[in-house]
Short mmCIF file of C-alpha atoms in Angstrom, two decimals:
data_model
loop_
_atom_site.label_atom_id
_atom_site.label_comp_id
_atom_site.label_asym_id
_atom_site.label_seq_id
_atom_site.Cartn_x
_atom_site.Cartn_y
_atom_site.Cartn_z
CA ALA F 1 12.52 -100.89 0.95
CA LEU F 2 15.37 -101.16 -1.04
CA ASP F 3 14.47 -104.74 -1.89
CA ASP F 4 12.04 -103.41 -4.37
CA PRO F 5 12.91 -100.12 -5.82
CA PRO F 6 10.36 -98.78 -8.69
CA ALA F 7 10.96 -99.67 -11.92
CA GLY F 8 13.80 -97.46 -13.66
CA HIS F 9 14.42 -95.88 -9.93
CA ALA F 10 17.93 -94.26 -11.03
CA PRO F 11 21.07 -94.52 -9.56
CA ALA F 12 21.32 -90.73 -8.71
CA GLY F 13 18.38 -90.65 -6.81
CA LEU F 14 19.17 -93.79 -4.80
CA LEU F 15 22.17 -92.31 -4.39
CA ALA F 16 21.05 -88.46 -2.53
CA LEU F 17 18.21 -90.98 -0.53
CA ALA F 18 22.15 -93.28 0.39
CA ARG F 19 23.29 -89.55 1.81
CA THR F 20 20.43 -88.53 3.27
CA LEU F 21 20.38 -91.79 5.62
CA GLU F 22 23.79 -91.59 6.35
CA HIS F 23 23.48 -87.92 7.56
CA GLY F 24 20.57 -88.81 9.58
CA GLY F 25 22.42 -91.99 11.29
CA ASP F 26 20.82 -94.44 9.44
CA LEU F 27 24.25 -95.97 9.11
CA GLU F 28 22.76 -99.71 7.79
CA GLY F 29 20.11 -97.96 5.16
CA ALA F 30 22.96 -95.87 3.93
CA ARG F 31 24.85 -98.94 3.61
CA ALA F 32 22.72 -100.65 1.24
CA ALA F 33 21.72 -97.72 -0.60
CA PHE F 34 25.49 -96.80 -1.40
CA ASP F 35 25.95 -100.62 -2.38
CA ARG F 36 22.71 -100.68 -4.48
CA VAL F 37 23.94 -97.26 -6.26
CA ARG F 38 27.50 -99.31 -6.78
CA GLN F 39 26.12 -102.39 -8.06
CA GLU F 40 23.73 -100.27 -10.67
CA ALA F 41 25.58 -97.58 -11.25
CA GLY F 42 28.46 -99.50 -13.49
CA ALA F 43 31.81 -98.20 -13.93
CA THR F 44 30.96 -94.47 -13.82
CA PRO F 45 31.60 -91.44 -11.16
CA LEU F 46 28.00 -92.41 -9.66
CA ALA F 47 29.58 -95.61 -8.71
CA LEU F 48 32.67 -93.77 -7.04
CA ALA F 49 30.64 -91.55 -5.44
CA ALA F 50 28.81 -94.78 -3.71
CA LEU F 51 32.29 -96.15 -2.84
CA LEU F 52 32.97 -93.31 -1.28
CA GLY F 53 29.47 -93.38 1.06
CA LEU F 54 30.90 -96.46 1.89
CA ALA F 55 34.05 -96.03 3.26
CA ARG F 56 32.46 -93.22 5.18
CA VAL F 57 29.67 -95.62 6.46
CA ALA F 58 32.83 -98.37 7.73
CA VAL F 59 34.69 -95.66 9.06
CA ALA F 60 31.34 -94.47 11.33
CA GLN F 61 31.00 -98.09 12.15
CA GLY F 62 34.58 -99.05 13.02
CA ALA F 63 34.53 -101.53 10.17
CA THR F 64 38.02 -101.86 8.96
CA ALA F 65 37.95 -104.85 6.46
CA LYS F 66 35.02 -103.00 5.00
CA LEU F 67 36.48 -99.79 4.51
CA GLU F 68 39.56 -101.26 2.97
CA LYS F 69 37.57 -103.24 0.52
CA ALA F 70 35.55 -100.19 -0.63
CA MET F 71 38.63 -98.15 -1.10
CA SER F 72 40.26 -100.98 -3.27
CA GLU F 73 37.33 -101.20 -5.08
CA LEU F 74 37.27 -97.15 -5.54
CA LEU F 75 40.71 -96.74 -6.46
CA ALA F 76 40.67 -99.46 -8.84
CA LEU F 77 37.82 -98.11 -10.67
CA ALA F 78 39.59 -94.73 -10.31
CA GLN F 79 41.93 -95.70 -12.38
CA THR F 80 39.56 -97.01 -14.98
CA LEU F 81 37.93 -93.98 -15.29
CA GLY F 82 40.83 -91.79 -15.45
CA PRO F 83 40.31 -87.63 -14.75
CA VAL F 84 36.00 -86.89 -14.53
CA THR F 85 34.46 -84.11 -13.82
CA PHE F 86 31.25 -84.85 -11.25
CA GLY F 87 29.20 -82.57 -9.13
CA THR F 88 26.30 -84.32 -7.15
#
């Protein structure tokens, strides 16, 4: 369960799980995993990827307020990080 991840569980691995859940149609599971990555990754490109995932899930769920929140956070974080190179 996402409530009790293994100790030292890397945000990158959780991001991969979130994407798998999203592609498999488990939008609530994906949302929870993306949110966990966002919290654990701090101000990093991983957090940007998680926020993009949250935005995609919000679009799929028709959740406009959640989409606006994710995009607002994403833009603010992107401005603090500046140009980055990130491949996942």
